[in-house]
Short mmCIF file of C-alpha atoms (C1' of nucleotides) in Angstrom, two decimals:
data_model
loop_
_atom_site.label_atom_id
_atom_site.label_comp_id
_atom_site.label_asym_id
_atom_site.label_seq_id
_atom_site.Cartn_x
_atom_site.Cartn_y
_atom_site.Cartn_z
CA MET A 68 99.55 94.61 81.92
CA THR A 69 102.04 92.20 82.59
CA GLU A 70 102.22 89.14 84.70
CA THR A 71 102.96 90.90 88.63
CA ARG A 72 106.42 89.75 89.50
CA TRP A 73 106.18 88.59 93.20
CA LEU A 74 108.73 88.80 95.96
CA ASP A 75 110.50 85.96 96.16
CA ALA A 76 112.11 84.61 99.20
CA ARG A 77 115.11 86.96 99.59
CA GLU A 78 113.16 89.74 98.56
CA ALA A 79 110.66 88.81 100.96
CA HIS A 80 112.67 88.62 103.57
CA LEU A 81 114.31 92.06 103.22
CA TRP A 82 111.13 93.73 103.31
CA GLN A 83 110.47 91.51 106.48
CA SER A 84 113.60 92.55 107.93
CA TYR A 85 113.00 96.20 107.02
CA ARG A 86 110.21 96.11 108.92
CA ALA A 87 110.30 94.02 111.91
CA SER A 88 113.73 95.70 112.96
CA TYR A 89 112.11 99.18 113.16
CA ARG A 90 109.27 98.32 114.63
CA GLU A 91 111.12 96.07 117.55
CA LEU A 92 113.76 98.72 118.22
CA LEU A 93 111.30 101.66 118.45
CA ALA A 94 109.33 99.39 120.84
CA ALA A 95 112.61 98.39 123.14
CA LEU A 96 113.42 102.20 123.29
CA GLU A 97 109.97 103.19 123.83
CA THR A 98 109.95 100.95 126.71
CA ARG A 99 112.81 101.06 128.22
CA LEU A 100 112.68 105.43 127.71
CA THR A 101 109.45 105.58 129.28
CA SER A 102 110.17 103.38 132.28
CA ASN A 103 113.33 105.16 133.02
CA SER A 104 111.71 108.91 132.37
CA GLY A 105 108.31 108.71 132.21
CA LEU A 106 108.55 110.27 128.85
CA SER A 107 107.06 108.97 125.80
CA GLY A 108 108.78 108.77 122.38
CA ALA A 109 106.77 111.91 120.85
CA ASP A 110 108.03 113.62 124.18
CA TYR A 111 111.36 113.30 123.94
CA ALA A 112 111.09 113.73 120.01
CA LEU A 113 109.91 117.27 120.72
CA LEU A 114 111.91 118.34 123.49
CA HIS A 115 115.30 117.26 121.82
CA PRO A 116 115.32 120.07 119.53
CA LEU A 117 113.78 122.48 121.69
CA SER A 118 116.14 122.20 124.39
CA THR A 119 119.09 122.79 121.91
CA SER A 120 117.61 125.42 120.06
CA ASP A 121 119.16 129.08 121.32
CA CYS A 122 116.41 130.10 123.69
CA GLY A 123 114.67 127.18 124.06
CA VAL A 124 111.87 128.20 121.36
CA LEU A 125 111.04 127.12 118.29
CA ARG A 126 108.38 128.15 116.08
CA THR A 127 105.56 125.30 115.68
CA ARG A 128 106.76 124.96 112.03
CA ASP A 129 109.93 124.57 112.66
CA LEU A 130 109.54 121.94 115.09
CA GLY A 131 107.36 120.26 112.78
CA LYS A 132 109.65 120.02 110.10
CA SER A 133 113.03 119.21 112.26
CA VAL A 134 110.36 115.75 113.79
CA GLY A 135 108.53 115.40 110.36
CA TRP A 136 104.84 115.52 111.70
CA GLU A 137 101.70 116.72 110.31
CA ARG A 138 100.71 119.95 111.83
CA SER A 139 97.57 118.52 113.36
CA ARG A 140 99.80 115.65 114.99
CA LEU A 141 102.13 118.45 116.53
CA SER A 142 99.40 120.47 117.70
CA HIS A 143 98.15 117.85 119.56
CA GLN A 144 101.11 116.94 121.31
CA VAL A 145 102.17 120.53 122.17
CA SER A 146 98.39 120.80 123.86
CA ARG A 147 99.48 117.36 125.85
CA MET A 148 102.72 118.78 126.95
CA GLU A 149 101.38 121.98 127.63
CA LYS A 150 98.94 120.17 129.88
CA ARG A 151 101.84 118.25 131.81
CA GLY A 152 103.97 121.65 132.07
CA LEU A 153 106.73 120.23 129.78
CA VAL A 154 106.34 123.48 127.48
CA THR A 155 104.62 126.61 127.06
CA ARG A 156 102.88 128.24 123.91
CA GLU A 157 103.69 131.81 123.20
CA GLU A 158 102.72 134.30 119.72
CA CYS A 159 105.06 134.52 117.17
CA GLU A 160 106.02 138.02 116.83
CA SER A 161 107.10 138.18 113.10
CA ASP A 162 103.99 136.47 111.68
CA ALA A 163 100.88 136.37 113.68
CA ARG A 164 99.94 133.24 112.07
CA GLY A 165 102.50 131.69 113.94
CA SER A 166 103.15 130.16 117.29
CA MET A 167 106.20 129.42 119.04
CA VAL A 168 106.53 126.53 121.45
CA ARG A 169 109.26 126.99 124.37
CA ILE A 170 110.43 124.43 127.00
CA THR A 171 109.82 124.92 130.49
CA GLU A 172 112.35 124.37 133.35
CA LEU A 173 110.54 121.20 134.23
CA GLY A 174 111.01 120.02 130.60
CA ARG A 175 114.54 120.59 130.10
CA LYS A 176 115.16 118.95 133.75
CA ALA A 177 113.17 115.98 132.36
CA ILE A 178 114.67 115.59 128.80
CA GLU A 179 118.19 116.52 130.75
CA ALA A 180 117.34 113.20 132.93
CA ALA A 181 116.03 110.69 130.11
CA ALA A 182 118.66 111.79 127.49
CA PRO A 183 121.73 109.92 128.65
CA ASP A 184 120.10 106.85 129.39
CA HIS A 185 118.74 107.10 125.82
CA VAL A 186 121.47 107.65 123.89
CA GLU A 187 123.16 105.13 125.31
CA ALA A 188 120.02 102.83 124.36
CA VAL A 189 120.62 103.64 120.97
CA ARG A 190 124.21 102.67 120.92
CA SER A 191 123.68 99.82 122.53
CA TYR A 192 120.74 98.76 120.24
CA LEU A 193 121.75 100.19 117.29
CA LEU A 194 124.81 101.44 116.48
CA ASP A 195 126.92 99.21 118.81
CA ARG A 196 125.92 95.88 116.68
CA LEU A 197 127.63 97.14 113.64
CA THR A 198 131.50 98.30 113.02
CA ARG A 199 131.80 101.77 111.92
CA GLU A 200 132.06 101.02 108.07
CA GLU A 201 128.63 99.17 108.11
CA GLN A 202 127.47 102.05 109.92
CA ASP A 203 128.25 103.94 106.94
CA VAL A 204 127.05 101.67 104.46
CA LEU A 205 123.76 101.77 106.34
CA THR A 206 123.33 104.78 106.28
CA ALA A 207 124.24 105.31 102.72
CA LEU A 208 121.51 102.73 101.73
CA LEU A 209 118.72 104.32 103.56
CA ASP A 210 119.18 107.44 102.38
CA ARG A 211 119.19 106.18 98.81
CA VAL A 212 116.15 104.72 99.69
CA LEU A 213 114.61 108.23 101.24
CA ASP A 214 115.83 110.11 98.41
CA GLY A 215 113.47 108.02 95.84
CA LEU A 216 110.46 107.96 97.88
CA PRO A 217 107.61 110.78 96.91
CA ALA A 218 107.32 113.92 98.86
CA ARG A 219 104.60 114.35 101.43
CA ASP A 220 102.53 117.16 102.33
CA LEU A 221 104.69 118.20 105.30
CA CYS A 222 108.02 119.11 104.87
CA ARG A 223 110.97 116.41 105.60
CA GLY A 224 113.36 117.31 108.09
CA ASP A 225 116.04 119.47 106.46
CA GLY A 226 119.02 117.86 108.81
CA SER A 227 119.59 121.29 110.22
CA ILE A 228 118.26 119.93 113.26
CA PRO A 229 119.14 116.79 114.49
CA SER A 230 116.14 115.79 115.67
CA ASP A 231 116.97 113.25 117.99
CA CYS A 232 119.65 112.21 120.44
CA MET B 144 129.14 106.00 136.18
CA THR B 145 131.11 107.66 133.18
CA GLU B 146 130.35 110.89 131.31
CA THR B 147 127.83 110.62 128.72
CA ARG B 148 129.00 109.57 125.07
CA TRP B 149 126.87 112.04 122.83
CA LEU B 150 125.64 111.03 119.11
CA ASP B 151 128.27 113.03 116.67
CA ALA B 152 127.36 113.92 113.56
CA ARG B 153 127.71 110.81 111.92
CA GLU B 154 125.88 108.44 114.16
CA ALA B 155 123.27 111.25 114.65
CA HIS B 156 122.94 111.05 110.57
CA LEU B 157 122.27 107.18 110.63
CA TRP B 158 119.78 107.76 113.78
CA GLN B 159 118.09 110.45 111.50
CA SER B 160 117.85 108.24 108.24
CA TYR B 161 117.21 104.58 110.19
CA ARG B 162 113.57 106.37 111.39
CA ALA B 163 112.93 109.00 108.24
CA SER B 164 113.28 106.33 105.75
CA TYR B 165 110.87 103.72 107.62
CA ARG B 166 108.41 106.56 108.29
CA GLU B 167 108.33 107.82 104.79
CA LEU B 168 108.47 104.56 103.09
CA LEU B 169 105.46 102.92 105.33
CA ALA B 170 103.71 106.70 104.41
CA ALA B 171 103.88 106.25 100.86
CA LEU B 172 102.83 102.69 100.78
CA GLU B 173 99.93 103.33 103.09
CA THR B 174 98.61 106.19 100.89
CA ARG B 175 99.16 104.64 97.87
CA LEU B 176 97.37 101.21 98.60
CA THR B 177 94.71 103.01 100.40
CA SER B 178 94.04 104.74 97.63
CA ASN B 179 94.00 102.10 95.06
CA SER B 180 92.24 99.46 96.99
CA GLY B 181 90.34 100.89 100.05
CA LEU B 182 92.83 98.67 102.22
CA SER B 183 94.89 99.99 105.24
CA GLY B 184 98.35 98.57 106.00
CA ALA B 185 96.64 96.63 108.54
CA ASP B 186 94.53 95.21 106.45
CA TYR B 187 96.14 94.05 104.52
CA ALA B 188 98.61 92.88 106.80
CA LEU B 189 96.27 90.33 107.92
CA LEU B 190 94.86 89.15 104.79
CA HIS B 191 97.63 88.24 103.39
CA PRO B 192 98.93 85.23 105.77
CA LEU B 193 95.30 84.39 105.91
CA SER B 194 95.01 84.17 101.70
CA THR B 195 97.96 82.30 101.50
CA SER B 196 97.03 79.78 104.22
CA ASP B 197 95.83 76.14 103.45
CA CYS B 198 92.06 77.63 103.43
CA GLY B 199 92.24 80.67 104.47
CA VAL B 200 91.89 80.29 107.87
CA LEU B 201 94.46 80.77 110.49
CA ARG B 202 94.73 80.42 114.82
CA THR B 203 94.42 84.21 115.90
CA ARG B 204 97.43 83.36 117.83
CA ASP B 205 99.28 82.01 114.70
CA LEU B 206 97.71 85.36 112.97
CA GLY B 207 99.68 86.90 115.68
CA LYS B 208 103.01 85.52 115.62
CA SER B 209 103.00 85.88 111.43
CA VAL B 210 102.56 89.86 111.82
CA GLY B 211 104.49 90.31 115.18
CA TRP B 212 101.24 92.20 116.83
CA GLU B 213 100.28 92.07 120.38
CA ARG B 214 96.84 90.06 120.78
CA SER B 215 94.88 92.72 121.90
CA ARG B 216 95.49 94.67 118.70
CA LEU B 217 94.82 91.73 116.83
CA SER B 218 91.52 91.17 117.99
CA HIS B 219 90.51 95.22 117.82
CA GLN B 220 91.55 94.78 114.07
CA VAL B 221 89.68 91.24 113.42
CA SER B 222 86.50 93.08 115.16
CA ARG B 223 86.64 96.08 112.32
CA MET B 224 87.33 93.96 109.66
CA GLU B 225 84.60 91.47 110.14
CA LYS B 226 82.51 94.47 111.16
CA ARG B 227 83.39 95.01 106.94
CA GLY B 228 83.16 91.37 105.99
CA LEU B 229 86.42 91.01 104.80
CA VAL B 230 86.97 88.20 107.58
CA THR B 231 84.29 85.77 109.94
CA ARG B 232 85.49 84.17 113.46
CA GLU B 233 85.25 80.82 113.87
CA GLU B 234 85.72 78.56 117.00
CA CYS B 235 88.89 76.65 117.41
CA GLU B 236 88.35 72.55 117.83
CA SER B 237 91.37 71.47 119.02
CA ASP B 238 91.22 73.89 121.40
CA ALA B 239 88.64 75.50 123.23
CA ARG B 240 90.24 78.61 124.12
CA GLY B 241 91.37 79.92 120.98
CA SER B 242 89.76 81.21 117.35
CA MET B 243 89.84 80.85 114.14
CA VAL B 244 90.23 83.81 111.84
CA ARG B 245 88.94 82.78 108.10
CA ILE B 246 89.10 84.85 105.12
CA THR B 247 86.15 85.93 103.10
CA GLU B 248 85.30 85.69 99.46
CA LEU B 249 84.88 89.38 99.52
CA GLY B 250 88.51 89.36 101.36
CA ARG B 251 90.57 87.31 99.25
CA LYS B 252 88.78 89.82 96.30
CA ALA B 253 89.81 92.66 98.02
CA ILE B 254 93.62 91.54 98.50
CA GLU B 255 93.88 89.82 95.18
CA ALA B 256 92.82 93.43 93.20
CA ALA B 257 95.55 95.04 95.75
CA ALA B 258 98.81 92.93 95.69
CA PRO B 259 100.09 93.70 92.20
CA ASP B 260 100.20 97.40 92.76
CA HIS B 261 101.20 96.87 96.38
CA VAL B 262 104.21 94.57 95.38
CA GLU B 263 105.25 96.94 92.36
CA ALA B 264 104.85 99.93 95.23
CA VAL B 265 107.41 97.66 97.51
CA ARG B 266 109.71 97.59 94.24
CA SER B 267 109.96 100.54 93.27
CA TYR B 268 109.99 102.22 96.42
CA LEU B 269 112.66 100.01 98.13
CA LEU B 270 113.81 96.88 96.01
CA ASP B 271 114.63 98.75 92.71
CA ARG B 272 116.37 101.54 94.58
CA LEU B 273 119.29 98.78 95.57
CA THR B 274 121.05 96.41 93.64
CA ARG B 275 121.03 92.75 94.46
CA GLU B 276 124.16 92.63 96.68
CA GLU B 277 122.83 95.64 98.03
CA GLN B 278 119.95 94.43 99.21
CA ASP B 279 121.46 91.47 100.81
CA VAL B 280 123.76 93.64 102.77
CA LEU B 281 121.26 95.63 103.98
CA THR B 282 119.57 92.85 104.99
CA ALA B 283 122.29 91.10 107.25
CA LEU B 284 122.50 94.25 109.18
CA LEU B 285 119.22 94.68 109.88
CA ASP B 286 119.03 91.60 111.06
CA ARG B 287 121.88 91.79 112.99
CA VAL B 288 119.95 94.78 114.78
CA LEU B 289 116.94 92.55 115.21
CA ASP B 290 118.63 89.80 116.97
CA GLY B 291 120.62 92.17 119.42
CA LEU B 292 117.05 93.49 120.81
CA PRO B 293 115.03 92.20 123.82
CA ALA B 294 112.37 89.96 122.97
CA ARG B 295 108.85 91.31 124.20
CA ASP B 296 105.89 89.61 125.31
CA LEU B 297 104.27 88.71 122.23
CA CYS B 298 105.90 86.56 119.45
CA ARG B 299 108.63 87.45 116.80
CA GLY B 300 107.59 86.20 113.72
CA ASP B 301 109.16 82.65 113.35
CA GLY B 302 109.66 82.93 109.26
CA SER B 303 107.10 80.56 108.58
CA ILE B 304 104.24 83.07 107.56
CA PRO B 305 106.28 85.82 105.11
CA SER B 306 103.89 88.56 106.82
CA ASP B 307 103.29 90.17 103.65
CA CYS B 308 103.77 90.17 99.69
"C1'" DC C 167 93.75 148.98 98.07
"C1'" DT C 168 91.48 144.85 97.46
"C1'" DC C 169 90.99 140.33 96.38
"C1'" DA C 170 92.58 135.48 95.73
"C1'" DG C 171 95.61 131.97 97.13
"C1'" DG C 172 98.36 130.15 99.90
"C1'" DT C 173 100.36 129.79 104.95
"C1'" DC C 174 99.94 128.38 109.20
"C1'" DG C 175 97.70 126.32 113.64
"C1'" DG C 176 94.30 124.30 115.79
"C1'" DT C 177 90.10 121.68 116.79
"C1'" DG C 178 86.62 118.05 117.09
"C1'" DA C 179 85.42 113.70 114.85
"C1'" DT C 180 87.08 109.32 113.93
"C1'" DA C 181 90.34 105.45 113.57
"C1'" DT C 182 94.10 103.14 115.88
"C1'" DG C 183 96.75 101.56 119.21
"C1'" DT C 184 97.90 100.34 124.25
"C1'" DC C 185 97.29 99.02 128.85
"C1'" DA C 186 94.84 96.41 132.43
"C1'" DA C 187 91.65 93.20 133.52
"C1'" DC C 188 88.84 89.26 133.02
"C1'" DA C 189 87.05 85.02 132.10
"C1'" DG C 190 87.62 80.37 129.70
"C1'" DC C 191 90.49 76.30 128.88
"C1'" DG C 192 94.66 73.32 129.09
"C1'" DC C 193 97.93 70.97 131.43
"C1'" DC C 194 100.06 68.87 135.08
"C1'" DG C 195 101.75 67.73 140.41
"C1'" DG C 196 99.51 66.54 143.63
"C1'" DC D 13 90.11 64.07 140.55
"C1'" DC D 14 91.29 68.77 141.53
"C1'" DG D 15 93.42 72.56 142.00
"C1'" DG D 16 96.84 76.48 140.64
"C1'" DC D 17 99.18 78.19 136.75
"C1'" DG D 18 99.69 79.66 131.98
"C1'" DC D 19 97.74 80.30 127.81
"C1'" DT D 20 94.51 82.40 124.86
"C1'" DG D 21 91.45 85.63 123.29
"C1'" DT D 22 87.94 89.50 123.88
"C1'" DT D 23 86.69 94.00 126.38
"C1'" DG D 24 86.66 99.00 127.99
"C1'" DA D 25 89.58 102.73 128.84
"C1'" DC D 26 92.33 105.55 127.86
"C1'" DA D 27 96.52 107.70 124.86
"C1'" DT D 28 97.85 108.78 120.40
"C1'" DA D 29 97.43 109.31 115.06
"C1'" DT D 30 94.82 110.85 111.11
"C1'" DC D 31 91.23 113.39 108.90
"C1'" DA D 32 88.26 117.70 107.31
"C1'" DC D 33 87.97 121.52 108.37
"C1'" DC D 34 88.27 126.48 109.89
"C1'" DG D 35 89.86 131.31 110.66
"C1'" DA D 36 93.43 134.28 110.53
"C1'" DC D 37 96.91 136.15 108.39
"C1'" DC D 38 100.45 136.75 104.73
"C1'" DT D 39 101.73 138.03 100.09
"C1'" DG D 40 101.12 139.41 95.45
"C1'" DA D 41 98.80 140.37 91.37
"C1'" DG D 42 95.80 143.71 89.29
#
DNA sequence: CTCAGGTCGGTGATATGTCAACAGCGCCGG
DNA sequence: CCGGCGCTGTTGACATATCACCGACCTGAG
């Protein structure tokens, strides 16, 4: 047991900025998305991979992987969206344990209406604030942090389906 | 109205990494903190500024500024912590509208027990993954993003009280 | 075959966050 | 002095997230 090495001002600043920038960015995006389209960030997060998949259908497990959520959270969210007519559930033919989630016409219209402004918001709040080189640096640093984290129960996104925008 | 400029693979990667790294980092820290000390991240976030303030007391408004939370969330969280004996509420002498939050002995012991490992976790998951120069680059980039975001209702932390560690 | 152990998805209870509304108080112009 | 307006904090209803658990199913060893 050695003495604890507390964070100095420089280190605390990084930690503080990391959390504040994420919190504020997400809050700004969520506010804008909801007021423009009536979709929550969670709605959008699920509708996006669905809308870009082959027939607008994904197995629940794969949908979960693409957004990095726990299964129960995903199930609850799908139930709420089902109630609002954005998606429907179907049985999985190849594996009777599984279930499929299909985007409805209403859901497709909703995300197609919401997407342009949402992408524009991500650009103006994040991408446009950085040069191309800075974007690449930031990506590399964040990926390095991500790689060092312990894996959780759920499956981390495998990158096969970009999970937003 | 021009054509929407969708995100290309490089841009989507940044956006994806930004959210995934934050989500996974916070999840890892929260799990470790809770299993080691029984404190949630929210508990810790409030106990820290309290424990480092003059007499273990802060006005609710200032506590809110230091963590960047909305007033109602703060009030609910304080109520829960009060119920568990981590803090107490007091009246504010200088302004009868206000209220003060004071850390109890139990609360102080709890955060003092939790802090060393939590700081170590932040180091091993975030700081130690980057060189000193990379840390400074990351801080600068995140701060630039933060500065470009629209201000919200609540007060953004003014930096006078580092909000964690 | 058959059973053990893992996977998959869903459920209800609980914890937490958000929203709208309110009450009490300070500040300041008239 | 007082009346409007903004600030402060709380509350209850609601939305969302998490947790423990279950039931159904798949898979493979024996």
